[in-house]
Amino acid sequence: MTKIPYRLLLIIPGVLAVLGGAAISAQDKYTVQVPGGLAFSEFRGYEDWQTVAVSKTEAVINVILANPVAIDAYRAGVPGNGKPFPDGSKMAKIHWNPKKLKTFPTATVPASLHDVDFMVKDSKRFADSGGWGWAAFKYVAASDTFTPFTLADQPPQGNDAKCGRACHTIAKAQDYVFTAYGKR
């Protein structure tokens, strides 16, 4: 029988703890990218952006957020004034699965995270898609990770920053933006 040196026995648990911790730690969402498209990291800090509006479908509850560049444009009347959003405008749309609030059953509130979508205005980078780039990332609760949407998802998303153009074309007159800035 082979004897394991005492020093090695002291080192092994530490190595296993480090490796095990790395295996179970949550993904850094800012490392995820749509192949050939936008990266989650381009929207760092979106969690703190101002709310544009909220909406609800049968499937999900949505909050639409915008960075200060887009908020300033909204406040100046864009897109209702016929002007486009300026380059640097960014928006995020967070989707949650809904649930009824136990203490107030007529209220529907967010339950689990479903996905996060992004759009950014960059007229040079996205000249062939109305000046906007899009990305959609689904949330995988079991692993606490995000993955890019694919053509198999609903709605289907291509692997480039033009994935949102097909849906947003119907809002071309509003610079491809569906959501108006809610009165405050």
mmCIF file with all atom_site columns, C-alpha atoms in Angstrom:
data_model
loop_
_atom_site.group_PDB
_atom_site.id
_atom_site.type_symbol
_atom_site.label_atom_id
_atom_site.label_alt_id
_atom_site.label_comp_id
_atom_site.label_asym_id
_atom_site.label_entity_id
_atom_site.label_seq_id
_atom_site.pdbx_PDB_ins_code
_atom_site.Cartn_x
_atom_site.Cartn_y
_atom_site.Cartn_z
_atom_site.occupancy
_atom_site.B_iso_or_equiv
_atom_site.pdbx_formal_charge
_atom_site.auth_seq_id
_atom_site.auth_comp_id
_atom_site.auth_asym_id
_atom_site.auth_atom_id
_atom_site.pdbx_PDB_model_num
ATOM 1   C CA . MET A 1 1   ? 0.000   0.000  0.000   1.00 0.00 ? 1   MET A CA 1
ATOM 2   C CA . THR A 1 2   ? 1.242   3.460  -0.916  1.00 0.00 ? 2   THR A CA 1
ATOM 3   C CA . LYS A 1 3   ? 1.536   6.046  1.792   1.00 0.00 ? 3   LYS A CA 1
ATOM 4   C CA . ILE A 1 4   ? 0.365   9.592  1.030   1.00 0.00 ? 4   ILE A CA 1
ATOM 5   C CA . PRO A 1 5   ? 2.719   12.183 2.485   1.00 0.00 ? 5   PRO A CA 1
ATOM 6   C CA . TYR A 1 6   ? 1.231   14.097 5.407   1.00 0.00 ? 6   TYR A CA 1
ATOM 7   C CA . ARG A 1 7   ? 1.840   17.490 3.716   1.00 0.00 ? 7   ARG A CA 1
ATOM 8   C CA . LEU A 1 8   ? -0.177  16.391 0.701   1.00 0.00 ? 8   LEU A CA 1
ATOM 9   C CA . LEU A 1 9   ? -3.058  15.377 2.967   1.00 0.00 ? 9   LEU A CA 1
ATOM 10  C CA . LEU A 1 10  ? -3.098  18.927 4.339   1.00 0.00 ? 10  LEU A CA 1
ATOM 11  C CA . ILE A 1 11  ? -3.104  20.517 0.877   1.00 0.00 ? 11  ILE A CA 1
ATOM 12  C CA . ILE A 1 12  ? -5.761  18.341 -0.819  1.00 0.00 ? 12  ILE A CA 1
ATOM 13  C CA . PRO A 1 13  ? -8.798  19.651 1.135   1.00 0.00 ? 13  PRO A CA 1
ATOM 14  C CA . GLY A 1 14  ? -7.848  23.252 0.338   1.00 0.00 ? 14  GLY A CA 1
ATOM 15  C CA . VAL A 1 15  ? -7.462  22.505 -3.367  1.00 0.00 ? 15  VAL A CA 1
ATOM 16  C CA . LEU A 1 16  ? -10.782 20.658 -3.437  1.00 0.00 ? 16  LEU A CA 1
ATOM 17  C CA . ALA A 1 17  ? -12.499 23.539 -1.650  1.00 0.00 ? 17  ALA A CA 1
ATOM 18  C CA . VAL A 1 18  ? -11.209 26.051 -4.188  1.00 0.00 ? 18  VAL A CA 1
ATOM 19  C CA . LEU A 1 19  ? -12.128 23.872 -7.169  1.00 0.00 ? 19  LEU A CA 1
ATOM 20  C CA . GLY A 1 20  ? -15.508 22.979 -5.708  1.00 0.00 ? 20  GLY A CA 1
ATOM 21  C CA . GLY A 1 21  ? -16.271 26.630 -4.991  1.00 0.00 ? 21  GLY A CA 1
ATOM 22  C CA . ALA A 1 22  ? -15.422 27.548 -8.557  1.00 0.00 ? 22  ALA A CA 1
ATOM 23  C CA . ALA A 1 23  ? -17.716 24.856 -9.887  1.00 0.00 ? 23  ALA A CA 1
ATOM 24  C CA . ILE A 1 24  ? -20.734 25.952 -7.871  1.00 0.00 ? 24  ILE A CA 1
ATOM 25  C CA . SER A 1 25  ? -20.269 29.722 -8.062  1.00 0.00 ? 25  SER A CA 1
ATOM 26  C CA . ALA A 1 26  ? -22.718 31.686 -10.173 1.00 0.00 ? 26  ALA A CA 1
ATOM 27  C CA . GLN A 1 27  ? -21.782 32.821 -13.647 1.00 0.00 ? 27  GLN A CA 1
ATOM 28  C CA . ASP A 1 28  ? -20.627 36.391 -14.092 1.00 0.00 ? 28  ASP A CA 1
ATOM 29  C CA . LYS A 1 29  ? -23.470 37.514 -16.334 1.00 0.00 ? 29  LYS A CA 1
ATOM 30  C CA . TYR A 1 30  ? -21.269 40.206 -17.834 1.00 0.00 ? 30  TYR A CA 1
ATOM 31  C CA . THR A 1 31  ? -19.224 37.545 -19.662 1.00 0.00 ? 31  THR A CA 1
ATOM 32  C CA . VAL A 1 32  ? -22.169 36.336 -21.782 1.00 0.00 ? 32  VAL A CA 1
ATOM 33  C CA . GLN A 1 33  ? -22.481 37.484 -25.394 1.00 0.00 ? 33  GLN A CA 1
ATOM 34  C CA . VAL A 1 34  ? -24.741 36.818 -28.345 1.00 0.00 ? 34  VAL A CA 1
ATOM 35  C CA . PRO A 1 35  ? -22.461 35.150 -30.912 1.00 0.00 ? 35  PRO A CA 1
ATOM 36  C CA . GLY A 1 36  ? -21.742 37.816 -33.516 1.00 0.00 ? 36  GLY A CA 1
ATOM 37  C CA . GLY A 1 37  ? -23.744 40.333 -31.509 1.00 0.00 ? 37  GLY A CA 1
ATOM 38  C CA . LEU A 1 38  ? -24.030 42.326 -28.322 1.00 0.00 ? 38  LEU A CA 1
ATOM 39  C CA . ALA A 1 39  ? -22.442 41.428 -25.008 1.00 0.00 ? 39  ALA A CA 1
ATOM 40  C CA . PHE A 1 40  ? -24.173 41.615 -21.633 1.00 0.00 ? 40  PHE A CA 1
ATOM 41  C CA . SER A 1 41  ? -21.181 43.712 -20.503 1.00 0.00 ? 41  SER A CA 1
ATOM 42  C CA . GLU A 1 42  ? -22.239 46.553 -22.832 1.00 0.00 ? 42  GLU A CA 1
ATOM 43  C CA . PHE A 1 43  ? -25.150 47.119 -20.438 1.00 0.00 ? 43  PHE A CA 1
ATOM 44  C CA . ARG A 1 44  ? -23.276 47.010 -17.128 1.00 0.00 ? 44  ARG A CA 1
ATOM 45  C CA . GLY A 1 45  ? -25.298 48.812 -14.467 1.00 0.00 ? 45  GLY A CA 1
ATOM 46  C CA . TYR A 1 46  ? -28.666 48.435 -16.219 1.00 0.00 ? 46  TYR A CA 1
ATOM 47  C CA . GLU A 1 47  ? -30.162 47.318 -12.907 1.00 0.00 ? 47  GLU A CA 1
ATOM 48  C CA . ASP A 1 48  ? -29.937 50.925 -11.691 1.00 0.00 ? 48  ASP A CA 1
ATOM 49  C CA . TRP A 1 49  ? -31.342 52.651 -14.784 1.00 0.00 ? 49  TRP A CA 1
ATOM 50  C CA . GLN A 1 50  ? -34.571 54.613 -14.576 1.00 0.00 ? 50  GLN A CA 1
ATOM 51  C CA . THR A 1 51  ? -37.887 52.985 -15.411 1.00 0.00 ? 51  THR A CA 1
ATOM 52  C CA . VAL A 1 52  ? -39.487 54.011 -18.695 1.00 0.00 ? 52  VAL A CA 1
ATOM 53  C CA . ALA A 1 53  ? -42.659 51.968 -18.172 1.00 0.00 ? 53  ALA A CA 1
ATOM 54  C CA . VAL A 1 54  ? -44.024 48.590 -17.129 1.00 0.00 ? 54  VAL A CA 1
ATOM 55  C CA . SER A 1 55  ? -46.174 46.207 -19.117 1.00 0.00 ? 55  SER A CA 1
ATOM 56  C CA . LYS A 1 56  ? -47.726 42.771 -18.834 1.00 0.00 ? 56  LYS A CA 1
ATOM 57  C CA . THR A 1 57  ? -48.606 40.042 -21.276 1.00 0.00 ? 57  THR A CA 1
ATOM 58  C CA . GLU A 1 58  ? -50.322 36.776 -20.460 1.00 0.00 ? 58  GLU A CA 1
ATOM 59  C CA . ALA A 1 59  ? -46.897 35.170 -20.167 1.00 0.00 ? 59  ALA A CA 1
ATOM 60  C CA . VAL A 1 60  ? -44.670 37.734 -18.415 1.00 0.00 ? 60  VAL A CA 1
ATOM 61  C CA . ILE A 1 61  ? -44.411 40.991 -16.489 1.00 0.00 ? 61  ILE A CA 1
ATOM 62  C CA . ASN A 1 62  ? -42.008 43.517 -18.031 1.00 0.00 ? 62  ASN A CA 1
ATOM 63  C CA . VAL A 1 63  ? -40.125 46.559 -16.846 1.00 0.00 ? 63  VAL A CA 1
ATOM 64  C CA . ILE A 1 64  ? -38.433 48.723 -19.455 1.00 0.00 ? 64  ILE A CA 1
ATOM 65  C CA . LEU A 1 65  ? -35.383 50.638 -18.229 1.00 0.00 ? 65  LEU A CA 1
ATOM 66  C CA . ALA A 1 66  ? -33.247 53.249 -19.984 1.00 0.00 ? 66  ALA A CA 1
ATOM 67  C CA . ASN A 1 67  ? -29.831 54.735 -19.445 1.00 0.00 ? 67  ASN A CA 1
ATOM 68  C CA . PRO A 1 68  ? -29.492 58.508 -18.832 1.00 0.00 ? 68  PRO A CA 1
ATOM 69  C CA . VAL A 1 69  ? -28.896 59.249 -22.551 1.00 0.00 ? 69  VAL A CA 1
ATOM 70  C CA . ALA A 1 70  ? -32.209 57.624 -23.505 1.00 0.00 ? 70  ALA A CA 1
ATOM 71  C CA . ILE A 1 71  ? -34.070 59.128 -20.523 1.00 0.00 ? 71  ILE A CA 1
ATOM 72  C CA . ASP A 1 72  ? -32.902 62.618 -21.520 1.00 0.00 ? 72  ASP A CA 1
ATOM 73  C CA . ALA A 1 73  ? -34.128 61.960 -25.069 1.00 0.00 ? 73  ALA A CA 1
ATOM 74  C CA . TYR A 1 74  ? -37.497 60.733 -23.799 1.00 0.00 ? 74  TYR A CA 1
ATOM 75  C CA . ARG A 1 75  ? -37.833 63.858 -21.639 1.00 0.00 ? 75  ARG A CA 1
ATOM 76  C CA . ALA A 1 76  ? -37.075 66.011 -24.696 1.00 0.00 ? 76  ALA A CA 1
ATOM 77  C CA . GLY A 1 77  ? -39.988 64.362 -26.510 1.00 0.00 ? 77  GLY A CA 1
ATOM 78  C CA . VAL A 1 78  ? -38.235 61.639 -28.519 1.00 0.00 ? 78  VAL A CA 1
ATOM 79  C CA . PRO A 1 79  ? -39.595 59.817 -30.456 1.00 0.00 ? 79  PRO A CA 1
ATOM 80  C CA . GLY A 1 80  ? -42.965 61.584 -30.399 1.00 0.00 ? 80  GLY A CA 1
ATOM 81  C CA . ASN A 1 81  ? -41.362 64.810 -31.631 1.00 0.00 ? 81  ASN A CA 1
ATOM 82  C CA . GLY A 1 82  ? -40.183 63.046 -34.790 1.00 0.00 ? 82  GLY A CA 1
ATOM 83  C CA . LYS A 1 83  ? -36.535 62.985 -33.723 1.00 0.00 ? 83  LYS A CA 1
ATOM 84  C CA . PRO A 1 84  ? -34.548 59.775 -33.330 1.00 0.00 ? 84  PRO A CA 1
ATOM 85  C CA . PHE A 1 85  ? -32.878 58.619 -30.142 1.00 0.00 ? 85  PHE A CA 1
ATOM 86  C CA . PRO A 1 86  ? -29.239 59.760 -30.019 1.00 0.00 ? 86  PRO A CA 1
ATOM 87  C CA . ASP A 1 87  ? -26.354 57.348 -30.293 1.00 0.00 ? 87  ASP A CA 1
ATOM 88  C CA . GLY A 1 88  ? -25.509 55.944 -26.882 1.00 0.00 ? 88  GLY A CA 1
ATOM 89  C CA . SER A 1 89  ? -29.149 55.420 -25.941 1.00 0.00 ? 89  SER A CA 1
ATOM 90  C CA . LYS A 1 90  ? -29.563 52.042 -24.238 1.00 0.00 ? 90  LYS A CA 1
ATOM 91  C CA . MET A 1 91  ? -32.619 50.193 -23.006 1.00 0.00 ? 91  MET A CA 1
ATOM 92  C CA . ALA A 1 92  ? -33.148 47.013 -21.040 1.00 0.00 ? 92  ALA A CA 1
ATOM 93  C CA . LYS A 1 93  ? -36.323 44.987 -20.702 1.00 0.00 ? 93  LYS A CA 1
ATOM 94  C CA . ILE A 1 94  ? -36.550 42.600 -17.779 1.00 0.00 ? 94  ILE A CA 1
ATOM 95  C CA . HIS A 1 95  ? -39.172 39.842 -18.016 1.00 0.00 ? 95  HIS A CA 1
ATOM 96  C CA . TRP A 1 96  ? -40.461 37.948 -14.979 1.00 0.00 ? 96  TRP A CA 1
ATOM 97  C CA . ASN A 1 97  ? -42.863 35.052 -14.736 1.00 0.00 ? 97  ASN A CA 1
ATOM 98  C CA . PRO A 1 98  ? -45.967 36.371 -12.925 1.00 0.00 ? 98  PRO A CA 1
ATOM 99  C CA . LYS A 1 99  ? -47.611 35.225 -9.720  1.00 0.00 ? 99  LYS A CA 1
ATOM 100 C CA . LYS A 1 100 ? -50.595 36.367 -7.680  1.00 0.00 ? 100 LYS A CA 1
ATOM 101 C CA . LEU A 1 101 ? -49.725 38.203 -4.502  1.00 0.00 ? 101 LEU A CA 1
ATOM 102 C CA . LYS A 1 102 ? -50.910 36.093 -1.545  1.00 0.00 ? 102 LYS A CA 1
ATOM 103 C CA . THR A 1 103 ? -51.740 39.061 0.658   1.00 0.00 ? 103 THR A CA 1
ATOM 104 C CA . PHE A 1 104 ? -53.557 40.941 -2.127  1.00 0.00 ? 104 PHE A CA 1
ATOM 105 C CA . PRO A 1 105 ? -54.859 38.324 -4.624  1.00 0.00 ? 105 PRO A CA 1
ATOM 106 C CA . THR A 1 106 ? -55.999 40.803 -7.272  1.00 0.00 ? 106 THR A CA 1
ATOM 107 C CA . ALA A 1 107 ? -52.385 41.957 -7.693  1.00 0.00 ? 107 ALA A CA 1
ATOM 108 C CA . THR A 1 108 ? -49.983 40.220 -10.067 1.00 0.00 ? 108 THR A CA 1
ATOM 109 C CA . VAL A 1 109 ? -46.305 40.596 -9.175  1.00 0.00 ? 109 VAL A CA 1
ATOM 110 C CA . PRO A 1 110 ? -42.983 39.285 -10.466 1.00 0.00 ? 110 PRO A CA 1
ATOM 111 C CA . ALA A 1 111 ? -42.073 35.745 -9.468  1.00 0.00 ? 111 ALA A CA 1
ATOM 112 C CA . SER A 1 112 ? -39.004 34.181 -11.079 1.00 0.00 ? 112 SER A CA 1
ATOM 113 C CA . LEU A 1 113 ? -36.771 35.915 -13.608 1.00 0.00 ? 113 LEU A CA 1
ATOM 114 C CA . HIS A 1 114 ? -37.475 34.849 -17.204 1.00 0.00 ? 114 HIS A CA 1
ATOM 115 C CA . ASP A 1 115 ? -35.043 36.812 -19.396 1.00 0.00 ? 115 ASP A CA 1
ATOM 116 C CA . VAL A 1 116 ? -33.398 40.170 -20.074 1.00 0.00 ? 116 VAL A CA 1
ATOM 117 C CA . ASP A 1 117 ? -33.380 41.954 -23.452 1.00 0.00 ? 117 ASP A CA 1
ATOM 118 C CA . PHE A 1 118 ? -31.198 44.874 -24.499 1.00 0.00 ? 118 PHE A CA 1
ATOM 119 C CA . MET A 1 119 ? -31.050 47.442 -27.282 1.00 0.00 ? 119 MET A CA 1
ATOM 120 C CA . VAL A 1 120 ? -28.444 50.093 -28.020 1.00 0.00 ? 120 VAL A CA 1
ATOM 121 C CA . LYS A 1 121 ? -28.441 52.969 -30.518 1.00 0.00 ? 121 LYS A CA 1
ATOM 122 C CA . ASP A 1 122 ? -25.212 53.151 -32.512 1.00 0.00 ? 122 ASP A CA 1
ATOM 123 C CA . SER A 1 123 ? -25.854 54.462 -36.019 1.00 0.00 ? 123 SER A CA 1
ATOM 124 C CA . LYS A 1 124 ? -22.411 53.496 -37.320 1.00 0.00 ? 124 LYS A CA 1
ATOM 125 C CA . ARG A 1 125 ? -22.176 50.024 -35.814 1.00 0.00 ? 125 ARG A CA 1
ATOM 126 C CA . PHE A 1 126 ? -25.774 49.108 -36.715 1.00 0.00 ? 126 PHE A CA 1
ATOM 127 C CA . ALA A 1 127 ? -26.331 51.178 -39.864 1.00 0.00 ? 127 ALA A CA 1
ATOM 128 C CA . ASP A 1 128 ? -28.068 48.258 -41.571 1.00 0.00 ? 128 ASP A CA 1
ATOM 129 C CA . SER A 1 129 ? -30.632 47.706 -38.771 1.00 0.00 ? 129 SER A CA 1
ATOM 130 C CA . GLY A 1 130 ? -32.100 51.162 -38.236 1.00 0.00 ? 130 GLY A CA 1
ATOM 131 C CA . GLY A 1 131 ? -29.194 52.230 -36.041 1.00 0.00 ? 131 GLY A CA 1
ATOM 132 C CA . TRP A 1 132 ? -30.136 49.807 -33.255 1.00 0.00 ? 132 TRP A CA 1
ATOM 133 C CA . GLY A 1 133 ? -28.528 46.620 -32.000 1.00 0.00 ? 133 GLY A CA 1
ATOM 134 C CA . TRP A 1 134 ? -30.451 44.035 -29.962 1.00 0.00 ? 134 TRP A CA 1
ATOM 135 C CA . ALA A 1 135 ? -29.743 41.056 -27.715 1.00 0.00 ? 135 ALA A CA 1
ATOM 136 C CA . ALA A 1 136 ? -31.900 38.693 -25.671 1.00 0.00 ? 136 ALA A CA 1
ATOM 137 C CA . PHE A 1 137 ? -30.613 36.515 -22.822 1.00 0.00 ? 137 PHE A CA 1
ATOM 138 C CA . LYS A 1 138 ? -32.735 33.848 -21.150 1.00 0.00 ? 138 LYS A CA 1
ATOM 139 C CA . TYR A 1 139 ? -32.276 33.127 -17.481 1.00 0.00 ? 139 TYR A CA 1
ATOM 140 C CA . VAL A 1 140 ? -31.607 29.530 -16.456 1.00 0.00 ? 140 VAL A CA 1
ATOM 141 C CA . ALA A 1 141 ? -32.661 29.308 -12.808 1.00 0.00 ? 141 ALA A CA 1
ATOM 142 C CA . ALA A 1 142 ? -31.235 25.820 -12.218 1.00 0.00 ? 142 ALA A CA 1
ATOM 143 C CA . SER A 1 143 ? -27.702 27.080 -12.865 1.00 0.00 ? 143 SER A CA 1
ATOM 144 C CA . ASP A 1 144 ? -28.240 30.798 -12.079 1.00 0.00 ? 144 ASP A CA 1
ATOM 145 C CA . THR A 1 145 ? -26.885 31.674 -15.531 1.00 0.00 ? 145 THR A CA 1
ATOM 146 C CA . PHE A 1 146 ? -27.859 33.535 -18.677 1.00 0.00 ? 146 PHE A CA 1
ATOM 147 C CA . THR A 1 147 ? -27.633 32.186 -22.224 1.00 0.00 ? 147 THR A CA 1
ATOM 148 C CA . PRO A 1 148 ? -28.342 33.942 -25.530 1.00 0.00 ? 148 PRO A CA 1
ATOM 149 C CA . PHE A 1 149 ? -31.717 33.256 -27.104 1.00 0.00 ? 149 PHE A CA 1
ATOM 150 C CA . THR A 1 150 ? -31.593 31.123 -30.262 1.00 0.00 ? 150 THR A CA 1
ATOM 151 C CA . LEU A 1 151 ? -33.845 30.480 -33.234 1.00 0.00 ? 151 LEU A CA 1
ATOM 152 C CA . ALA A 1 152 ? -35.475 27.687 -31.187 1.00 0.00 ? 152 ALA A CA 1
ATOM 153 C CA . ASP A 1 153 ? -36.694 30.166 -28.528 1.00 0.00 ? 153 ASP A CA 1
ATOM 154 C CA . GLN A 1 154 ? -39.878 32.226 -28.490 1.00 0.00 ? 154 GLN A CA 1
ATOM 155 C CA . PRO A 1 155 ? -39.521 34.744 -29.924 1.00 0.00 ? 155 PRO A CA 1
ATOM 156 C CA . PRO A 1 156 ? -36.762 33.314 -32.131 1.00 0.00 ? 156 PRO A CA 1
ATOM 157 C CA . GLN A 1 157 ? -33.524 35.281 -32.012 1.00 0.00 ? 157 GLN A CA 1
ATOM 158 C CA . GLY A 1 158 ? -30.723 35.125 -34.542 1.00 0.00 ? 158 GLY A CA 1
ATOM 159 C CA . ASN A 1 159 ? -27.110 35.122 -33.488 1.00 0.00 ? 159 ASN A CA 1
ATOM 160 C CA . ASP A 1 160 ? -26.361 38.730 -34.273 1.00 0.00 ? 160 ASP A CA 1
ATOM 161 C CA . ALA A 1 161 ? -27.253 42.190 -33.066 1.00 0.00 ? 161 ALA A CA 1
ATOM 162 C CA . LYS A 1 162 ? -30.053 42.483 -35.653 1.00 0.00 ? 162 LYS A CA 1
ATOM 163 C CA . CYS A 1 163 ? -32.180 39.872 -33.868 1.00 0.00 ? 163 CYS A CA 1
ATOM 164 C CA . GLY A 1 164 ? -34.759 42.440 -32.740 1.00 0.00 ? 164 GLY A CA 1
ATOM 165 C CA . ARG A 1 165 ? -35.186 44.226 -36.041 1.00 0.00 ? 165 ARG A CA 1
ATOM 166 C CA . ALA A 1 166 ? -37.904 41.896 -37.339 1.00 0.00 ? 166 ALA A CA 1
ATOM 167 C CA . CYS A 1 167 ? -40.181 42.641 -34.373 1.00 0.00 ? 167 CYS A CA 1
ATOM 168 C CA . HIS A 1 168 ? -39.264 46.314 -34.041 1.00 0.00 ? 168 HIS A CA 1
ATOM 169 C CA . THR A 1 169 ? -39.849 47.188 -37.706 1.00 0.00 ? 169 THR A CA 1
ATOM 170 C CA . ILE A 1 170 ? -43.524 47.831 -36.917 1.00 0.00 ? 170 ILE A CA 1
ATOM 171 C CA . ALA A 1 171 ? -42.341 50.649 -34.625 1.00 0.00 ? 171 ALA A CA 1
ATOM 172 C CA . LYS A 1 172 ? -40.092 52.241 -37.275 1.00 0.00 ? 172 LYS A CA 1
ATOM 173 C CA . ALA A 1 173 ? -42.005 55.549 -37.053 1.00 0.00 ? 173 ALA A CA 1
ATOM 174 C CA . GLN A 1 174 ? -41.039 55.686 -33.347 1.00 0.00 ? 174 GLN A CA 1
ATOM 175 C CA . ASP A 1 175 ? -37.347 54.995 -34.112 1.00 0.00 ? 175 ASP A CA 1
ATOM 176 C CA . TYR A 1 176 ? -37.943 51.256 -33.580 1.00 0.00 ? 176 TYR A CA 1
ATOM 177 C CA . VAL A 1 177 ? -38.965 51.798 -29.929 1.00 0.00 ? 177 VAL A CA 1
ATOM 178 C CA . PHE A 1 178 ? -42.313 50.412 -28.744 1.00 0.00 ? 178 PHE A CA 1
ATOM 179 C CA . THR A 1 179 ? -42.572 51.907 -25.282 1.00 0.00 ? 179 THR A CA 1
ATOM 180 C CA . ALA A 1 180 ? -43.458 55.518 -24.593 1.00 0.00 ? 180 ALA A CA 1
ATOM 181 C CA . TYR A 1 181 ? -42.123 57.282 -21.528 1.00 0.00 ? 181 TYR A CA 1
ATOM 182 C CA . GLY A 1 182 ? -44.901 57.201 -18.942 1.00 0.00 ? 182 GLY A CA 1
ATOM 183 C CA . LYS A 1 183 ? -46.174 60.491 -17.506 1.00 0.00 ? 183 LYS A CA 1
ATOM 184 C CA . ARG A 1 184 ? -44.875 61.182 -14.002 1.00 0.00 ? 184 ARG A CA 1
#
